[in-house]
Amino acid sequence: MLYLVGLGLSYKSDITVRGLEAVRKCSRVYLEHYTSILMAASQEELEEYYGKEIILADREMVETGSDKILHNAENEDVAFLVVGDPFGATTHTDLVLRAKHSNIPVEIIHNASVMNAAGSCGLQLYNFGQTVSMVFFTDNWRPDSWYDKIWENRKIGLHTLVLLDIKVKEQSIENMARGRLIYEPPRYMSISQCCEQLLEVEENRGTKAYTPDTPAVAISRLGSGSQSFKVGTIKELSEYDAGEPLHSLVILGRQCHDLELEYLLEFTDNREKFTNDVRADQEYFKPAPWVPPTEPADE
Amino acid sequence: MLYLVGLGLSYKSDITVRGLEAVRKCSRVYLEHYTSILMAASQEELEEYYGKEIILADREMVETGSDKILHNAENEDVAFLVVGDPFGATTHTDLVLRAKHSNIPVEIIHNASVMNAAGSCGLQLYNFGQTVSMVFFTDNWRPDSWYDKIWENRKIGLHTLVLLDIKVKEQSIENMARGRLIYEPPRYMSISQCCEQLLEVEENRGTKAYTPDTPAVAISRLGSGSQSFKVGTIKELSEYDAGEPLHSLVILGRQCHDLELEYLLEFTDNREKFTNDVRADQEYFKPAPWVPPTEPADE
């Protein structure tokens, strides 16, 4: 049996009881280690907690070495651990399909992921549009396809969850070119850097999918003991020091219900200003709310 | 301390280890009992598992009787259990705000909810738009505001998660009018009824947000041992017997990546037909993909 087990967001004890029982009976335990990290538990702590040695699985192992992971899993129990949920931000459908095609039974043990726990900022998950990813810009790679997606969301009033890049076990271009297996220290995008990139692209595009005054929510260390939320405009958050990783950002949509706003106001020292910012952003997008044409198929 | 604890989707052991530790030290334990149910565990089993008596909290108690729930929570530990995640489909921000305003510390213990576990059908959570709810139609109440939302999602290529109504502890109109506290047996919407209501409204509206041939995924008993997925057109699923509750439906967006499709094909006996249905639905919406106007603010 292959168990795909979500670990949740932060603590070793965020695993479900059912998940823990599964892990403890497995003969091999892999931990997916390139899309997220468990904030409040080290590999050693997890190993002690599970009573099992953990094999770290980097992108290469998962994408091209899955035979190793699945080896003999039709006869023994193997666990593949994923921070958050196995089908959260990064889906592991490929591994599941490979297992199925090798007649290996698969059991998924779900858990919280940022995709649903982000609701704890007070914005309703119902009102979120598509999720986007913000990657670290480099001198010559500044991808901005997320811009149109934020715009699409905001045109129909929806909030946008922005997932911030993390770089674990990445090589520098020089080391990669020279074939040297030397890895850079891990990097986690900060709220301020994300907001700076948002502002840069908006300035270049100039089509006002959002403005520097658009309200957003900085979500930091979600689900951990030092979890924090901070609301402000994108401009304000571009100067905000949110502390240790991990971070996510939510850009508000045009629809912000009174109940949502009331909850967000817990996360600012200046309730009046933020209320005005939200109202102004909503006004800004009026009368723009997108009205569906009457004949979509013939458009 | 007020603990809001997500129970996950199905088994009593779907609670996280941290959640279970919290519940076991609480002096009062409430279970939110009107928006969802835990499929594979009865109240008695949960009570035995926690070693605690459980107080069922219906809508009335949560919305107007929260003083009772929060009573003395500044001095003792109280747990409020929610199937799924406390900030999933139904948010409990109101209860959290009341607690905060009474200086009661609050700790949220997240878990999987349908909002993220739906990803296990193989469609990427990134590509989902806003979530909609489908309620039971009655003779004179057939709300269809969800129709425009599905359309908005599909216009920008996104999948739509449809949450199906459940009725727990509801009164008949006659009993309500007469003030009799007699409750109807619980009802859970089936996949076929949901699809019938989809077809009815599309026929009335006639603006083709989707058609009878639009592909969809029936998700049944998500996270339980008898979990099942079935793909088909809305018309086909309107005749599909998905078995015991709970159910959800995902209506495909125009964008269906090859990896998503490959996974979905596991859930049909007729891979070729479903592939053609998906292709045809994508074609149907071409060249309609919504192109953002260049000046959103002046539209």
Coordinates of C-alpha atoms in Angstrom, one line a residue:
Chain A
M1 CA 0.0 0.0 0.0
L2 CA 1.2 3.5 -0.8
Y3 CA -0.1 6.0 1.8
L4 CA 0.0 9.7 0.8
V5 CA -0.2 11.5 4.1
G6 CA -0.8 15.2 4.6
L7 CA 1.2 16.6 7.5
G8 CA -0.8 19.8 8.0
L9 CA 0.9 23.1 8.4
S10 CA 3.3 23.4 11.3
Y11 CA 3.6 21.0 14.3
K12 CA 4.6 17.3 14.2
S13 CA 1.3 16.7 16.0
D14 CA -0.6 18.3 13.1
I15 CA -0.7 14.9 11.5
T16 CA -4.0 13.1 11.9
V17 CA -4.3 10.2 14.2
R18 CA -5.1 8.0 11.2
G19 CA -2.1 9.4 9.4
L20 CA 0.2 8.7 12.3
E21 CA -1.0 5.1 12.6
A22 CA -0.3 4.6 8.9
V23 CA 3.2 6.1 9.0
R24 CA 4.1 4.0 12.0
K25 CA 3.4 0.7 10.2
C26 CA 5.3 1.6 7.0
S27 CA 8.6 0.1 6.1
R28 CA 9.7 3.1 4.2
V29 CA 8.8 6.8 4.8
Y30 CA 9.5 9.5 2.3
L31 CA 9.0 13.2 3.0
E32 CA 8.4 15.5 0.0
H33 CA 10.9 18.2 0.6
Y34 CA 10.9 20.8 -2.2
T35 CA 7.5 22.6 -2.2
S36 CA 7.1 23.3 1.4
I37 CA 8.5 22.8 4.9
L38 CA 7.0 21.9 8.2
M39 CA 7.6 25.0 10.3
A40 CA 7.8 23.7 13.8
A41 CA 9.4 20.3 13.4
S42 CA 12.8 19.2 12.2
Q43 CA 13.5 15.9 10.4
E44 CA 15.0 14.5 13.5
E45 CA 12.0 15.3 15.6
L46 CA 9.7 13.7 13.0
E47 CA 11.8 10.6 12.9
E48 CA 11.7 10.3 16.7
Y49 CA 7.9 11.0 16.7
Y50 CA 7.2 8.4 14.0
G51 CA 9.8 5.9 15.2
K52 CA 11.0 5.7 11.6
E53 CA 13.8 6.9 9.5
I54 CA 12.8 9.5 7.0
I55 CA 14.0 9.6 3.4
L56 CA 13.9 13.2 2.0
A57 CA 12.4 13.2 -1.5
D58 CA 13.5 16.1 -3.6
R59 CA 11.9 17.1 -6.9
E60 CA 14.3 14.9 -8.9
M61 CA 13.4 11.8 -6.9
V62 CA 9.6 12.4 -7.1
E63 CA 9.5 13.3 -10.8
T64 CA 12.0 10.9 -12.2
G65 CA 12.8 8.4 -9.4
S66 CA 9.3 7.3 -8.4
D67 CA 10.2 3.7 -9.2
K68 CA 12.4 3.8 -6.1
I69 CA 9.5 5.2 -4.0
L70 CA 7.1 2.6 -5.3
H71 CA 9.5 -0.3 -5.1
N72 CA 7.7 -3.4 -3.7
A73 CA 4.8 -1.3 -2.4
E74 CA 2.4 -4.0 -3.6
N75 CA 3.8 -6.1 -0.8
E76 CA 4.8 -3.6 1.9
D77 CA 3.5 -0.3 3.2
V78 CA 5.2 2.8 2.0
A79 CA 4.4 6.4 3.2
F80 CA 4.9 9.5 1.1
L81 CA 4.5 12.5 3.4
V82 CA 3.5 15.9 2.1
V83 CA 3.4 19.1 4.1
G84 CA -0.2 20.4 4.0
D85 CA -2.4 18.1 1.9
P86 CA -1.2 15.6 -0.8
F87 CA -3.5 17.3 -3.2
G88 CA -3.0 20.9 -2.1
A89 CA -0.9 23.4 -3.8
T90 CA 1.3 20.8 -5.4
T91 CA -0.6 17.7 -6.5
H92 CA 1.0 14.3 -6.5
T93 CA -1.5 12.9 -9.0
D94 CA 1.4 11.6 -11.1
L95 CA 2.8 9.4 -8.3
V96 CA -0.8 8.1 -7.6
L97 CA -1.3 7.2 -11.3
R98 CA 2.0 5.4 -11.4
A99 CA 1.1 3.4 -8.4
K100 CA -2.3 2.5 -9.8
H101 CA -0.8 1.4 -13.1
S102 CA 1.5 -0.9 -11.1
N103 CA -1.5 -2.3 -9.2
I104 CA -0.3 -0.8 -6.0
P105 CA -3.3 0.2 -3.8
V106 CA -3.2 3.9 -2.7
E107 CA -4.7 5.5 0.3
I108 CA -4.9 9.3 0.7
I109 CA -4.9 10.7 4.2
H110 CA -5.9 14.4 3.9
N111 CA -5.0 17.3 6.0
A112 CA -5.2 21.1 6.2
S113 CA -3.3 23.0 3.5
V114 CA -2.7 26.7 2.9
M115 CA -5.5 26.4 0.3
N116 CA -8.2 26.0 3.0
A117 CA -6.5 27.2 6.2
A118 CA -6.0 30.6 4.6
G119 CA -9.7 31.0 5.5
S120 CA -8.6 31.8 9.0
C121 CA -7.8 35.3 8.0
G122 CA -11.6 35.8 8.0
L123 CA -12.1 36.0 4.2
Q124 CA -14.6 33.4 3.1
L125 CA -13.2 30.6 1.0
Y126 CA -16.3 30.7 -1.2
N127 CA -15.2 34.1 -2.4
F128 CA -11.7 33.1 -3.6
G129 CA -10.9 32.8 -7.3
Q130 CA -8.0 31.0 -8.8
T131 CA -4.8 30.7 -6.7
V132 CA -1.5 32.1 -8.1
S133 CA 2.1 31.6 -7.4
M134 CA 4.7 34.3 -7.1
V135 CA 8.2 33.2 -8.0
F136 CA 11.5 35.0 -7.2
F137 CA 12.3 37.4 -10.0
T138 CA 15.8 37.2 -11.4
D139 CA 17.7 39.6 -13.6
N140 CA 16.3 38.0 -16.8
W141 CA 13.3 35.9 -15.6
R142 CA 10.4 37.9 -14.3
P143 CA 7.3 35.8 -15.1
D144 CA 4.0 37.7 -14.6
S145 CA 1.3 35.4 -16.0
W146 CA -0.3 35.6 -12.5
Y147 CA -1.1 39.3 -13.3
D148 CA -3.9 38.4 -15.6
K149 CA -5.3 35.8 -13.2
I150 CA -5.5 38.4 -10.4
W151 CA -7.2 40.6 -12.8
E152 CA -9.7 38.0 -13.8
N153 CA -10.5 37.3 -10.1
R154 CA -10.9 40.9 -9.2
K155 CA -13.1 41.6 -12.2
I156 CA -15.7 39.2 -10.8
G157 CA -15.1 40.4 -7.3
L158 CA -13.0 37.5 -5.9
H159 CA -10.1 37.3 -3.6
T160 CA -6.7 35.9 -4.8
L161 CA -4.5 33.7 -2.7
V162 CA -0.9 34.3 -3.7
L163 CA 1.5 31.5 -2.8
L164 CA 5.1 32.7 -2.2
D165 CA 8.1 31.0 -3.7
I166 CA 10.4 28.9 -1.7
K167 CA 13.7 27.6 -2.9
V168 CA 15.0 24.5 -1.3
K169 CA 17.9 22.6 -2.7
E170 CA 18.3 24.8 -5.7
Q171 CA 21.6 25.1 -7.6
S172 CA 23.1 28.3 -8.8
I173 CA 23.2 28.6 -12.6
E174 CA 26.9 28.4 -12.5
N175 CA 27.0 25.3 -10.4
M176 CA 24.3 23.7 -12.6
A177 CA 26.3 24.5 -15.7
R178 CA 29.4 23.0 -14.3
G179 CA 27.5 20.0 -13.0
R180 CA 28.5 20.7 -9.4
L181 CA 26.0 19.3 -6.9
I182 CA 26.3 22.3 -4.6
Y183 CA 23.1 23.7 -3.3
E184 CA 22.2 27.2 -2.3
P185 CA 20.8 27.9 1.2
P186 CA 17.0 27.7 1.3
R187 CA 15.2 31.0 0.5
Y188 CA 11.6 31.9 1.4
M189 CA 10.0 34.9 -0.2
S190 CA 8.9 37.6 2.2
I191 CA 5.7 39.6 2.1
S192 CA 7.5 42.8 1.2
Q193 CA 9.3 41.2 -1.7
C194 CA 6.1 39.7 -3.0
C195 CA 4.4 43.2 -2.8
E196 CA 7.4 44.8 -4.5
Q197 CA 7.1 42.4 -7.4
L198 CA 3.3 43.1 -7.6
L199 CA 3.9 46.8 -7.7
E200 CA 6.7 46.5 -10.3
V201 CA 4.5 44.5 -12.7
E202 CA 1.5 46.7 -12.2
E203 CA 3.7 49.7 -13.0
N204 CA 4.9 48.0 -16.2
R205 CA 1.6 46.8 -17.3
G206 CA -0.3 49.9 -16.3
T207 CA -3.7 48.2 -16.7
K208 CA -4.7 48.5 -13.1
A209 CA -5.6 44.9 -12.2
Y210 CA -4.9 46.3 -8.8
T211 CA -3.2 49.5 -7.5
P212 CA -0.7 50.3 -4.8
D213 CA -3.8 51.2 -2.7
T214 CA -5.5 47.8 -3.1
P215 CA -6.0 46.1 0.3
A216 CA -4.3 42.8 1.0
V217 CA -3.8 40.4 3.9
A218 CA -0.3 39.2 4.9
I219 CA -0.6 35.7 6.3
S220 CA 2.6 34.5 8.2
R221 CA 3.5 31.2 9.7
L222 CA -0.1 30.0 9.2
G223 CA -1.1 27.3 11.7
S224 CA 2.0 27.8 13.9
G225 CA 2.2 29.3 17.4
S226 CA 3.6 32.5 16.0
Q227 CA 1.0 32.8 13.3
S228 CA 0.2 36.4 12.4
F229 CA -2.1 38.3 10.1
K230 CA -1.6 41.9 9.0
V231 CA -3.8 43.9 6.7
G232 CA -2.8 46.9 4.7
T233 CA -2.5 48.2 1.1
I234 CA -0.1 46.5 -1.2
K235 CA 2.1 49.6 -0.9
E236 CA 2.1 49.4 2.9
L237 CA 2.8 45.7 2.9
S238 CA 5.7 46.2 0.6
E239 CA 7.4 47.9 3.5
Y240 CA 6.2 45.4 6.2
D241 CA 8.6 43.1 8.0
A242 CA 6.5 40.0 8.5
G243 CA 9.3 38.1 10.3
E244 CA 10.2 34.4 9.8
P245 CA 8.7 32.4 6.9
L246 CA 6.4 30.9 5.6
H247 CA 4.2 33.6 4.2
S248 CA 1.2 33.9 1.9
L249 CA -0.7 36.9 0.7
V250 CA -4.4 37.5 -0.1
I251 CA -5.3 40.3 -2.5
L252 CA -8.8 41.4 -1.7
G253 CA -11.5 41.2 -4.4
R254 CA -14.1 43.9 -5.0
Q255 CA -16.6 42.0 -2.9
C256 CA -15.6 42.3 0.7
H257 CA -18.6 41.5 2.9
D258 CA -19.1 43.4 6.2
L259 CA -18.5 40.2 8.2
E260 CA -15.2 39.7 6.4
L261 CA -14.2 43.3 6.9
E262 CA -15.1 43.2 10.6
Y263 CA -12.7 40.2 11.0
L264 CA -9.9 41.8 9.0
L265 CA -10.1 44.9 11.2
E266 CA -8.6 42.8 14.0
F267 CA -5.4 42.9 12.1
T268 CA -4.7 46.6 11.9
D269 CA -3.9 49.4 14.3
N270 CA -5.8 51.8 12.1
R271 CA -9.3 50.5 11.5
E272 CA -10.6 53.6 10.0
K273 CA -7.9 53.9 7.4
F274 CA -8.2 50.3 6.4
T275 CA -12.0 50.5 6.2
N276 CA -11.6 53.5 3.9
D277 CA -9.0 51.7 1.8
V278 CA -11.4 48.8 1.3
R279 CA -14.2 51.1 0.4
A280 CA -12.1 53.1 -2.0
D281 CA -10.8 50.0 -3.7
Q282 CA -14.4 48.8 -4.2
E283 CA -15.4 52.2 -5.6
Y284 CA -12.3 52.1 -7.8
F285 CA -13.7 49.0 -9.5
K286 CA -17.1 50.5 -10.0
P287 CA -18.9 50.5 -12.4
A288 CA -16.4 48.0 -13.8
P289 CA -17.9 44.8 -12.3
W290 CA -17.9 42.5 -15.2
V291 CA -21.3 41.8 -16.7
P292 CA -21.5 38.6 -18.5
P293 CA -22.5 39.0 -22.1
T294 CA -25.8 37.5 -23.1
E295 CA -24.5 35.1 -25.7
P296 CA -21.2 33.6 -24.5
A297 CA -21.0 31.0 -27.2
D298 CA -21.3 33.4 -30.1
E299 CA -19.0 36.1 -28.7
Chain B
M1 CA -9.2 28.9 26.0
L2 CA -11.6 28.3 23.1
Y3 CA -10.4 25.6 20.8
L4 CA -11.9 25.5 17.3
V5 CA -11.0 22.0 16.1
G6 CA -11.5 20.7 12.6
L7 CA -12.4 17.0 12.5
G8 CA -11.6 16.3 8.9
L9 CA -13.9 14.4 6.6
S10 CA -14.8 10.9 7.8
Y11 CA -13.2 8.8 10.5
K12 CA -13.0 9.7 14.2
S13 CA -9.2 9.3 13.8
D14 CA -9.2 12.0 11.1
I15 CA -8.8 14.5 13.9
T16 CA -5.2 15.7 14.3
V17 CA -3.1 14.5 17.2
R18 CA -2.9 18.1 18.4
G19 CA -6.7 18.4 18.0
L20 CA -7.3 15.2 20.0
E21 CA -5.0 16.3 22.8
A22 CA -6.8 19.6 23.0
V23 CA -10.3 18.0 23.1
R24 CA -9.3 15.6 25.8
K25 CA -8.4 18.4 28.2
C26 CA -11.5 20.4 27.6
S27 CA -14.2 20.7 30.2
R28 CA -17.0 21.2 27.6
V29 CA -17.0 19.8 24.0
Y30 CA -19.5 21.1 21.4
L31 CA -20.0 19.6 18.0
E32 CA -21.3 21.9 15.2
H33 CA -24.1 19.8 13.8
Y34 CA -26.0 21.6 11.1
T35 CA -23.7 22.2 8.1
S36 CA -22.0 18.8 7.8
I37 CA -21.7 15.4 9.4
L38 CA -18.8 13.0 10.1
M39 CA -19.5 10.1 7.8
A40 CA -17.9 7.2 9.6
A41 CA -18.4 8.0 13.3
S42 CA -21.5 8.4 15.5
Q43 CA -21.8 10.7 18.4
E44 CA -21.4 7.8 20.8
E45 CA -18.2 6.7 19.1
L46 CA -16.7 10.1 19.3
E47 CA -17.6 10.5 23.0
E48 CA -15.9 7.2 23.7
Y49 CA -12.9 8.2 21.7
Y50 CA -12.5 11.6 23.3
G51 CA -13.5 10.4 26.8
K52 CA -15.9 13.4 26.9
E53 CA -19.6 14.0 26.6
I54 CA -20.5 15.9 23.4
I55 CA -23.0 18.7 23.3
L56 CA -24.6 19.0 19.8
A57 CA -24.7 22.6 18.7
D58 CA -27.4 23.4 16.1
R59 CA -27.6 26.6 14.1
E60 CA -29.7 28.3 16.8
M61 CA -27.2 27.6 19.5
V62 CA -24.2 28.8 17.5
E63 CA -25.9 31.9 16.0
T64 CA -27.8 33.1 19.0
G65 CA -26.6 31.1 22.0
S66 CA -22.9 31.6 21.8
D67 CA -22.8 33.0 25.3
K68 CA -23.5 29.5 26.5
I69 CA -20.7 28.1 24.4
L70 CA -18.2 30.7 25.6
H71 CA -19.4 30.7 29.2
N72 CA -16.3 30.9 31.5
A73 CA -13.9 30.0 28.6
E74 CA -11.5 32.6 30.0
N75 CA -10.9 30.2 32.9
E76 CA -11.5 26.7 31.4
D77 CA -10.9 25.0 28.1
V78 CA -13.8 24.6 25.8
A79 CA -13.7 22.8 22.4
F80 CA -15.9 23.6 19.4
L81 CA -15.6 20.8 16.9
V82 CA -16.4 21.3 13.2
V83 CA -16.5 18.7 10.6
G84 CA -13.9 19.5 8.0
D85 CA -12.1 22.7 8.9
P86 CA -13.4 25.5 11.2
F87 CA -12.9 28.0 8.4
G88 CA -13.9 25.8 5.5
A89 CA -17.3 25.9 3.8
T90 CA -19.0 27.5 6.8
T91 CA -16.8 29.9 8.7
H92 CA -17.1 30.4 12.4
T93 CA -15.5 33.9 12.4
D94 CA -18.5 35.2 14.4
L95 CA -17.8 32.9 17.3
V96 CA -14.1 33.7 17.2
L97 CA -14.8 37.5 17.2
R98 CA -17.2 37.1 20.2
A99 CA -14.5 35.2 22.1
K100 CA -11.9 37.8 21.3
H101 CA -14.1 40.6 22.4
S102 CA -14.7 38.8 25.7
N103 CA -10.9 38.4 26.1
I104 CA -11.1 34.6 25.6
P105 CA -8.0 33.3 23.9
V106 CA -8.7 31.3 20.8
E107 CA -6.7 28.5 19.2
I108 CA -7.6 27.2 15.7
I109 CA -6.6 23.6 14.9
H110 CA -7.0 23.1 11.2
N111 CA -7.9 20.0 9.2
A112 CA -8.9 18.9 5.7
S113 CA -12.2 20.2 4.4
V114 CA -14.0 19.5 1.1
M115 CA -12.6 22.8 -0.1
N116 CA -9.1 21.3 -0.4
A117 CA -9.6 17.6 -0.3
A118 CA -11.7 17.9 -3.5
G119 CA -8.3 18.1 -5.2
S120 CA -8.1 14.4 -4.9
C121 CA -10.3 14.0 -7.9
G122 CA -7.2 15.1 -9.9
L123 CA -8.3 18.6 -10.8
Q124 CA -5.8 21.1 -9.6
L125 CA -7.0 23.4 -6.8
Y126 CA -5.2 26.2 -8.5
N127 CA -7.7 26.0 -11.3
F128 CA -10.8 26.3 -9.2
G129 CA -12.9 29.5 -9.2
Q130 CA -15.4 30.5 -6.6
T131 CA -17.3 27.7 -4.8
V132 CA -21.1 27.6 -5.0
S133 CA -23.8 25.9 -2.9
M134 CA -26.8 24.1 -4.3
V135 CA -29.8 24.1 -2.1
F136 CA -32.9 21.8 -2.3
F137 CA -35.5 23.4 -4.6
T138 CA -39.0 23.7 -3.2
D139 CA -42.2 24.4 -5.0
N140 CA -41.8 28.2 -4.5
W141 CA -38.1 28.6 -3.7
R142 CA -35.7 27.8 -6.5
P143 CA -32.7 30.1 -5.9
D144 CA -30.2 30.2 -8.8
S145 CA -27.6 32.9 -8.0
W146 CA -25.0 30.1 -8.3
Y147 CA -25.7 30.0 -12.0
D148 CA -23.9 33.3 -12.7
K149 CA -21.0 32.2 -10.6
I150 CA -20.5 29.0 -12.5
W151 CA -20.6 31.1 -15.7
E152 CA -18.1 33.6 -14.3
N153 CA -15.8 30.7 -13.5
R154 CA -16.2 29.0 -16.8
K155 CA -15.7 32.2 -18.8
I156 CA -12.2 32.4 -17.4
G157 CA -11.6 28.7 -17.7
L158 CA -12.0 27.6 -14.1
H159 CA -13.6 24.6 -12.4
T160 CA -16.5 25.1 -10.0
L161 CA -16.9 23.1 -6.8
V162 CA -20.6 22.7 -6.0
L163 CA -21.5 21.9 -2.4
L164 CA -24.7 19.9 -2.0
D165 CA -27.3 20.9 0.5
I166 CA -27.8 18.9 3.7
K167 CA -30.8 19.4 5.9
V168 CA -30.3 18.4 9.5
K169 CA -32.8 19.3 12.2
E170 CA -35.0 21.2 9.9
Q171 CA -38.7 21.9 10.6
S172 CA -41.5 21.6 8.1
I173 CA -43.2 24.9 7.3
E174 CA -46.3 23.7 9.0
N175 CA -44.6 22.7 12.2
M176 CA -42.6 25.9 12.2
A177 CA -45.8 27.9 11.7
R178 CA -47.4 26.1 14.6
G179 CA -44.4 26.4 16.8
R180 CA -44.0 22.6 17.1
L181 CA -40.4 21.5 17.7
I182 CA -40.7 18.5 15.5
Y183 CA -37.9 17.9 13.1
E184 CA -37.8 16.3 9.7
P185 CA -35.5 13.3 9.1
P186 CA -32.0 14.5 7.8
R187 CA -31.8 14.9 4.0
Y188 CA -28.7 14.9 1.8
M189 CA -28.8 16.0 -1.8
S190 CA -27.8 13.4 -4.3
I191 CA -25.6 13.9 -7.4
S192 CA -28.6 13.2 -9.6
Q193 CA -30.8 15.8 -7.9
C194 CA -28.1 18.4 -8.1
C195 CA -27.6 17.7 -11.8
E196 CA -31.3 17.9 -12.4
Q197 CA -31.5 21.3 -10.8
L198 CA -28.5 22.4 -12.9
L199 CA -30.3 21.3 -16.1
E200 CA -33.6 22.9 -15.1
V201 CA -32.0 26.3 -14.4
E202 CA -29.9 26.2 -17.6
E203 CA -33.0 25.4 -19.5
N204 CA -34.9 28.3 -18.0
R205 CA -32.0 30.8 -18.4
G206 CA -30.9 29.5 -21.8
T207 CA -27.7 31.5 -21.7
K208 CA -25.5 28.4 -21.7
A209 CA -23.2 28.9 -18.8
Y210 CA -22.9 25.1 -19.3
T211 CA -24.8 22.6 -21.3
P212 CA -26.2 19.1 -20.6
D213 CA -23.0 17.9 -22.3
T214 CA -20.6 19.8 -20.0
P215 CA -18.3 17.3 -18.1
A216 CA -18.4 17.1 -14.4
V217 CA -17.0 15.0 -11.5
A218 CA -19.2 13.4 -8.9
I219 CA -17.3 13.1 -5.6
S220 CA -19.0 10.8 -3.1
R221 CA -18.1 10.1 0.5
L222 CA -14.8 12.0 0.1
G223 CA -12.1 10.8 2.5
S224 CA -14.1 7.7 3.6
G225 CA -13.4 4.1 2.9
S226 CA -16.1 4.0 0.3
Q227 CA -15.0 7.2 -1.4
S228 CA -15.8 7.3 -5.1
F229 CA -15.3 9.5 -8.1
K230 CA -17.3 9.3 -11.3
V231 CA -17.0 11.5 -14.3
G232 CA -19.6 12.1 -16.9
T233 CA -21.6 14.9 -18.5
I234 CA -24.1 16.7 -16.4
K235 CA -26.9 14.9 -18.3
E236 CA -25.3 11.5 -17.6
L237 CA -24.7 12.3 -13.9
S238 CA -28.4 13.4 -13.6
E239 CA -29.1 9.7 -14.0
Y240 CA -26.3 8.4 -11.9
D241 CA -26.9 6.7 -8.5
A242 CA -23.9 7.7 -6.4
G243 CA -25.1 5.8 -3.3
E244 CA -24.9 7.0 0.2
P245 CA -24.1 10.6 1.1
L246 CA -22.2 12.9 1.3
H247 CA -21.7 14.2 -2.2
S248 CA -20.1 17.1 -4.0
L249 CA -19.8 17.9 -7.7
V250 CA -17.2 19.7 -9.7
I251 CA -18.2 21.3 -13.0
L252 CA -15.2 21.4 -15.3
G253 CA -13.8 24.7 -16.6
R254 CA -12.7 25.3 -20.1
Q255 CA -9.1 24.7 -19.1
C256 CA -8.6 21.1 -18.4
H257 CA -4.9 20.2 -18.5
D258 CA -3.8 16.9 -20.0
L259 CA -2.5 15.8 -16.6
E260 CA -5.9 16.6 -15.1
L261 CA -7.7 14.7 -17.8
E262 CA -5.5 11.7 -17.5
Y263 CA -6.4 11.4 -13.9
L264 CA -10.1 11.9 -14.5
L265 CA -10.1 9.1 -17.0
E266 CA -9.5 6.7 -14.2
F267 CA -13.1 7.4 -13.2
T268 CA -15.0 6.3 -16.3
D269 CA -15.6 3.1 -18.2
N270 CA -15.6 4.9 -21.5
R271 CA -12.4 6.9 -21.7
E272 CA -12.8 7.8 -25.3
K273 CA -16.3 9.3 -24.9
F274 CA -15.3 11.3 -21.9
T275 CA -12.2 12.6 -23.6
N276 CA -14.4 13.7 -26.5
D277 CA -16.9 15.3 -24.2
V278 CA -14.1 17.3 -22.6
R279 CA -12.7 18.4 -25.9
A280 CA -16.1 19.3 -27.2
D281 CA -16.9 21.4 -24.1
Q282 CA -13.7 23.2 -24.6
E283 CA -14.4 23.9 -28.2
Y284 CA -17.9 24.9 -27.3
F285 CA -16.5 27.8 -25.3
K286 CA -14.2 28.9 -28.1
P287 CA -13.7 31.6 -29.2
A288 CA -15.6 32.7 -26.1
P289 CA -12.7 32.9 -23.6
W290 CA -13.2 36.2 -21.9
V291 CA -10.6 38.7 -22.9
P292 CA -10.1 41.4 -20.2
P293 CA -10.8 44.9 -21.6
T294 CA -7.8 47.2 -21.6
E295 CA -9.3 49.8 -19.3
P296 CA -11.1 48.1 -16.5
A297 CA -11.8 51.3 -14.5
D298 CA -13.5 53.1 -17.3
E299 CA -15.7 50.3 -18.5

